[in-house]
mmCIF file of C-alpha atoms in Angstrom:
data_model
loop_
_atom_site.group_PDB
_atom_site.id
_atom_site.type_symbol
_atom_site.label_atom_id
_atom_site.label_comp_id
_atom_site.label_asym_id
_atom_site.label_seq_id
_atom_site.Cartn_x
_atom_site.Cartn_y
_atom_site.Cartn_z
ATOM 1 C CA UNK A 1 0.118 39.989 -8.528
ATOM 2 C CA UNK A 2 -1.723 42.039 -5.515
ATOM 3 C CA UNK A 3 -5.206 42.973 -6.244
ATOM 4 C CA UNK A 4 -4.810 46.253 -5.052
ATOM 5 C CA UNK A 5 -4.943 49.031 -7.299
ATOM 6 C CA UNK A 6 -4.178 53.089 -6.629
ATOM 7 C CA UNK A 7 -5.283 56.027 -9.328
ATOM 8 C CA UNK A 8 -3.912 58.023 -10.599
ATOM 9 C CA UNK A 9 -0.644 56.529 -11.075
ATOM 10 C CA UNK A 10 1.019 60.514 -12.471
ATOM 11 C CA UNK A 11 -0.883 63.425 -11.036
ATOM 12 C CA UNK A 12 0.512 66.764 -12.139
ATOM 13 C CA UNK A 13 -1.191 69.503 -10.559
ATOM 14 C CA UNK A 14 -1.122 73.178 -9.627
ATOM 15 C CA UNK A 15 -1.121 74.573 -6.048
ATOM 16 C CA UNK A 16 -3.194 74.614 -4.186
ATOM 17 C CA UNK A 17 -5.488 72.520 -5.411
ATOM 18 C CA UNK A 18 -7.890 69.779 -3.682
ATOM 19 C CA UNK A 19 -7.096 65.856 -4.402
ATOM 20 C CA UNK A 20 -8.029 62.522 -3.727
ATOM 21 C CA UNK A 21 -5.961 60.025 -4.389
ATOM 22 C CA UNK A 22 -7.784 56.513 -4.973
ATOM 23 C CA UNK A 23 -6.441 53.404 -3.042
ATOM 24 C CA UNK A 24 -8.803 49.816 -3.529
ATOM 25 C CA UNK A 25 -8.411 46.497 -3.199
ATOM 26 C CA UNK A 26 -9.879 43.238 -3.188
ATOM 27 C CA UNK A 27 -8.515 40.970 -0.920
ATOM 28 C CA UNK A 28 -10.874 42.060 1.852
ATOM 29 C CA UNK A 29 -8.107 43.112 3.984
ATOM 30 C CA UNK A 30 -8.952 44.889 7.124
ATOM 31 C CA UNK A 31 -5.770 46.930 7.417
ATOM 32 C CA UNK A 32 -4.798 49.725 5.328
ATOM 33 C CA UNK A 33 -1.599 52.074 5.310
ATOM 34 C CA UNK A 34 -0.443 54.981 3.404
ATOM 35 C CA UNK A 35 3.106 55.324 2.649
ATOM 36 C CA UNK A 36 5.577 58.474 1.507
ATOM 37 C CA UNK A 37 8.540 57.985 -0.138
ATOM 38 C CA UNK A 38 11.093 60.612 -1.999
ATOM 39 C CA UNK A 39 13.510 58.547 -4.564
ATOM 40 C CA UNK A 40 15.978 56.849 -3.096
ATOM 41 C CA UNK A 41 14.675 57.432 0.447
ATOM 42 C CA UNK A 42 12.840 55.562 2.900
ATOM 43 C CA UNK A 43 9.520 54.741 3.146
ATOM 44 C CA UNK A 44 7.779 56.288 5.727
ATOM 45 C CA UNK A 45 4.030 55.804 6.904
ATOM 46 C CA UNK A 46 1.468 58.235 7.823
ATOM 47 C CA UNK A 47 -1.535 56.967 7.438
ATOM 48 C CA UNK A 48 -3.610 53.571 8.491
ATOM 49 C CA UNK A 49 -6.474 51.974 9.435
ATOM 50 C CA UNK A 50 -7.766 48.684 11.318
ATOM 51 C CA UNK A 51 -11.343 48.628 9.018
ATOM 52 C CA UNK A 52 -13.922 50.496 8.367
ATOM 53 C CA UNK A 53 -14.750 54.023 10.695
ATOM 54 C CA UNK A 54 -11.208 53.707 12.089
ATOM 55 C CA UNK A 55 -8.145 55.962 10.855
ATOM 56 C CA UNK A 56 -4.934 56.030 12.480
ATOM 57 C CA UNK A 57 -1.955 58.567 12.063
ATOM 58 C CA UNK A 58 1.013 56.974 11.215
ATOM 59 C CA UNK A 59 5.039 57.657 12.272
ATOM 60 C CA UNK A 60 5.289 60.884 10.079
ATOM 61 C CA UNK A 61 3.040 63.914 10.616
ATOM 62 C CA UNK A 62 1.084 64.712 7.039
ATOM 63 C CA UNK A 63 -1.159 67.770 5.846
ATOM 64 C CA UNK A 64 -3.392 65.070 4.503
ATOM 65 C CA UNK A 65 -6.204 63.486 6.023
ATOM 66 C CA UNK A 66 -7.994 59.405 5.082
ATOM 67 C CA UNK A 67 -11.027 57.647 4.890
ATOM 68 C CA UNK A 68 -11.996 54.673 5.080
ATOM 69 C CA UNK A 69 -15.821 54.681 4.837
ATOM 70 C CA UNK A 70 -15.601 50.678 2.971
ATOM 71 C CA UNK A 71 -13.235 48.575 3.687
ATOM 72 C CA UNK A 72 -12.038 48.253 0.292
ATOM 73 C CA UNK A 73 -11.239 51.291 0.069
ATOM 74 C CA UNK A 74 -9.444 53.672 1.778
ATOM 75 C CA UNK A 75 -8.503 57.339 0.024
ATOM 76 C CA UNK A 76 -6.332 59.999 0.879
ATOM 77 C CA UNK A 77 -7.252 63.891 0.369
ATOM 78 C CA UNK A 78 -5.090 66.721 0.103
ATOM 79 C CA UNK A 79 -7.162 69.730 0.612
ATOM 80 C CA UNK A 80 -5.035 72.549 -0.360
ATOM 81 C CA UNK A 81 -1.771 70.832 -2.612
ATOM 82 C CA UNK A 82 1.730 72.481 -2.323
ATOM 83 C CA UNK A 83 5.054 72.109 -3.863
ATOM 84 C CA UNK A 84 5.998 70.307 -0.617
ATOM 85 C CA UNK A 85 3.232 67.512 -1.315
ATOM 86 C CA UNK A 86 5.175 66.371 -4.602
ATOM 87 C CA UNK A 87 6.061 62.458 -2.989
ATOM 88 C CA UNK A 88 5.713 59.052 -4.122
ATOM 89 C CA UNK A 89 2.453 57.899 -1.956
ATOM 90 C CA UNK A 90 2.315 53.750 -2.292
ATOM 91 C CA UNK A 91 -0.695 52.375 -0.174
ATOM 92 C CA UNK A 92 -0.836 48.941 1.242
ATOM 93 C CA UNK A 93 -3.084 46.337 2.835
ATOM 94 C CA UNK A 94 -2.995 43.272 5.102
ATOM 95 C CA UNK A 95 -4.891 41.136 6.978
ATOM 96 C CA UNK A 96 -5.379 41.987 10.250
ATOM 97 C CA UNK A 97 -3.121 40.267 12.490
ATOM 98 C CA UNK A 98 0.087 41.375 9.541
ATOM 99 C CA UNK A 99 0.864 37.596 9.288
ATOM 100 C CA UNK A 100 1.332 37.509 6.051
ATOM 101 C CA UNK A 101 3.084 40.991 5.192
ATOM 102 C CA UNK A 102 1.853 43.512 3.645
ATOM 103 C CA UNK A 103 1.059 43.766 -0.251
ATOM 104 C CA UNK A 104 1.377 47.637 -2.121
ATOM 105 C CA UNK A 105 -0.048 49.135 -5.025
ATOM 106 C CA UNK A 106 1.592 50.400 -7.208
ATOM 107 C CA UNK A 107 1.747 53.898 -6.529
ATOM 108 C CA UNK A 108 1.047 57.586 -6.870
ATOM 109 C CA UNK A 109 3.001 59.119 -8.134
ATOM 110 C CA UNK A 110 2.434 63.602 -7.159
ATOM 111 C CA UNK A 111 4.223 66.753 -8.359
ATOM 112 C CA UNK A 112 2.705 69.971 -7.503
ATOM 113 C CA UNK A 113 3.795 73.102 -9.094
ATOM 114 C CA UNK B 1 17.320 52.585 18.991
ATOM 115 C CA UNK B 2 15.538 52.902 15.794
ATOM 116 C CA UNK B 3 12.809 50.087 16.074
ATOM 117 C CA UNK B 4 14.168 48.067 12.479
ATOM 118 C CA UNK B 5 17.903 48.819 11.893
ATOM 119 C CA UNK B 6 19.431 47.357 8.666
ATOM 120 C CA UNK B 7 22.800 47.289 6.720
ATOM 121 C CA UNK B 8 23.141 50.790 5.337
ATOM 122 C CA UNK B 9 24.811 50.273 1.994
ATOM 123 C CA UNK B 10 24.653 50.177 -1.024
ATOM 124 C CA UNK B 11 26.372 47.450 -1.541
ATOM 125 C CA UNK B 12 28.241 46.832 -5.043
ATOM 126 C CA UNK B 13 29.156 42.909 -5.763
ATOM 127 C CA UNK B 14 29.920 41.015 -9.157
ATOM 128 C CA UNK B 15 28.077 38.871 -10.492
ATOM 129 C CA UNK B 16 27.670 35.146 -9.262
ATOM 130 C CA UNK B 17 28.415 36.740 -5.649
ATOM 131 C CA UNK B 18 26.940 36.156 -2.080
ATOM 132 C CA UNK B 19 25.785 38.801 -0.852
ATOM 133 C CA UNK B 20 24.173 38.971 3.012
ATOM 134 C CA UNK B 21 22.027 41.338 4.578
ATOM 135 C CA UNK B 22 21.858 41.798 8.306
ATOM 136 C CA UNK B 23 18.582 43.788 10.592
ATOM 137 C CA UNK B 24 18.121 44.378 14.348
ATOM 138 C CA UNK B 25 14.791 44.783 15.498
ATOM 139 C CA UNK B 26 13.887 46.383 18.847
ATOM 140 C CA UNK B 27 10.385 44.707 20.093
ATOM 141 C CA UNK B 28 10.973 41.965 21.490
ATOM 142 C CA UNK B 29 7.293 40.971 21.190
ATOM 143 C CA UNK B 30 7.622 40.914 17.294
ATOM 144 C CA UNK B 31 5.861 38.015 15.893
ATOM 145 C CA UNK B 32 6.056 37.937 11.906
ATOM 146 C CA UNK B 33 9.094 39.031 9.899
ATOM 147 C CA UNK B 34 9.720 39.516 6.248
ATOM 148 C CA UNK B 35 12.515 40.724 3.632
ATOM 149 C CA UNK B 36 11.082 42.853 0.742
ATOM 150 C CA UNK B 37 12.106 43.910 -2.074
ATOM 151 C CA UNK B 38 11.852 47.560 -3.671
ATOM 152 C CA UNK B 39 13.078 48.558 -7.800
ATOM 153 C CA UNK B 40 13.427 51.873 -8.069
ATOM 154 C CA UNK B 41 10.968 53.849 -8.143
ATOM 155 C CA UNK B 42 8.679 50.761 -8.188
ATOM 156 C CA UNK B 43 6.166 49.620 -4.783
ATOM 157 C CA UNK B 44 7.330 47.216 -2.439
ATOM 158 C CA UNK B 45 7.149 43.629 -3.333
ATOM 159 C CA UNK B 46 6.995 40.689 -0.541
ATOM 160 C CA UNK B 47 10.427 38.241 -1.140
ATOM 161 C CA UNK B 48 9.923 35.926 1.540
ATOM 162 C CA UNK B 49 8.677 35.444 4.726
ATOM 163 C CA UNK B 50 11.539 34.625 7.557
ATOM 164 C CA UNK B 51 10.777 32.216 10.273
ATOM 165 C CA UNK B 52 12.642 31.174 13.075
ATOM 166 C CA UNK B 53 13.537 27.224 11.544
ATOM 167 C CA UNK B 54 15.538 29.850 8.538
ATOM 168 C CA UNK B 55 13.400 29.406 5.079
ATOM 169 C CA UNK B 56 15.033 28.522 1.611
ATOM 170 C CA UNK B 57 13.875 29.773 -1.358
ATOM 171 C CA UNK B 58 15.713 29.676 -4.531
ATOM 172 C CA UNK B 59 19.122 31.276 -4.570
ATOM 173 C CA UNK B 60 17.964 33.265 -1.194
ATOM 174 C CA UNK B 61 18.321 31.968 2.266
ATOM 175 C CA UNK B 62 16.646 33.958 4.968
ATOM 176 C CA UNK B 63 17.134 33.646 8.621
ATOM 177 C CA UNK B 64 15.648 34.249 11.677
ATOM 178 C CA UNK B 65 17.442 34.412 15.784
ATOM 179 C CA UNK B 66 14.207 35.570 17.832
ATOM 180 C CA UNK B 67 17.071 35.997 20.963
ATOM 181 C CA UNK B 68 19.757 38.382 19.461
ATOM 182 C CA UNK B 69 16.585 40.139 17.510
ATOM 183 C CA UNK B 70 18.637 39.560 14.263
ATOM 184 C CA UNK B 71 16.809 38.646 10.780
ATOM 185 C CA UNK B 72 19.277 37.773 7.958
ATOM 186 C CA UNK B 73 19.036 36.976 4.282
ATOM 187 C CA UNK B 74 21.338 36.073 2.439
ATOM 188 C CA UNK B 75 21.337 35.804 -1.570
ATOM 189 C CA UNK B 76 24.295 33.045 -3.368
ATOM 190 C CA UNK B 77 24.836 33.548 -7.439
ATOM 191 C CA UNK B 78 23.485 36.375 -7.299
ATOM 192 C CA UNK B 79 22.184 38.232 -10.623
ATOM 193 C CA UNK B 80 22.092 41.101 -12.794
ATOM 194 C CA UNK B 81 17.952 41.128 -11.939
ATOM 195 C CA UNK B 82 18.816 40.884 -8.367
ATOM 196 C CA UNK B 83 19.782 44.351 -8.125
ATOM 197 C CA UNK B 84 17.302 46.311 -6.253
ATOM 198 C CA UNK B 85 16.631 47.165 -2.292
ATOM 199 C CA UNK B 86 15.710 45.042 0.163
ATOM 200 C CA UNK B 87 14.082 45.544 2.945
ATOM 201 C CA UNK B 88 13.693 44.551 5.905
ATOM 202 C CA UNK B 89 10.110 44.026 7.692
ATOM 203 C CA UNK B 90 9.257 43.439 11.369
ATOM 204 C CA UNK B 91 5.267 43.281 12.577
ATOM 205 C CA UNK B 92 4.010 43.172 15.986
ATOM 206 C CA UNK B 93 2.959 44.307 19.442
ATOM 207 C CA UNK B 94 -0.460 45.437 20.814
ATOM 208 C CA UNK B 95 -1.820 47.014 17.149
ATOM 209 C CA UNK B 96 -0.023 44.525 14.939
ATOM 210 C CA UNK B 97 2.145 47.337 13.757
ATOM 211 C CA UNK B 98 4.270 46.838 10.411
ATOM 212 C CA UNK B 99 7.183 48.408 10.920
ATOM 213 C CA UNK B 100 9.617 48.756 7.247
ATOM 214 C CA UNK B 101 13.719 49.535 7.793
ATOM 215 C CA UNK B 102 15.074 51.758 5.342
ATOM 216 C CA UNK B 103 16.292 49.147 3.041
ATOM 217 C CA UNK B 104 20.009 48.417 1.738
ATOM 218 C CA UNK B 105 20.558 48.704 -1.635
ATOM 219 C CA UNK B 106 22.334 46.227 -4.261
ATOM 220 C CA UNK B 107 23.748 46.608 -7.189
ATOM 221 C CA UNK B 108 25.127 43.612 -9.237
ATOM 222 C CA UNK B 109 27.380 44.691 -11.665
ATOM 223 C CA UNK B 110 28.310 42.329 -14.572
#
């Protein structure tokens, strides 16, 4: 089993609230990723990081922001949640070259009401 | 052309059938290749890496053709538990970017 953890697993929150989705890995991986996925739809990369103090935008524009202050931790923040942010958010990590693939956390299912 | 393209599916097959998934990629500098499996409302999980010489893991066989930029996954003697979405993943380029295909949904019927 991959050692990558996301909290919370499920979150229902009101419009306008600030939220932070947590992601931690204990594999010492340099690269970390955030994906957004709606039910039955494809994965969309929204953020990634090569290592500490590195953050990059992914292929899908997102109003969320990320930070990478520690190798093992890659939180995602939404300053003001909206119903359009309702989705599943999946965090993943890999070693730098990606030669062994990426390992995913169990995801956070976010519902904004 | 999309970076990674898969058969759109869905595939519906009876138990015991052999099913093949195909995938093409556009970046000739890609260096590593994978098949992932994603169950409904779960996270993707690495099924197997794909090597140039081809590789097998039980009922699963993966093939890579670098010249044609083509990857395949063959499932023999399919089981009900094989029902899932299968994702083709390609890694490479100057920033070692992992790119996921859209996935192909497989349903194995009794």
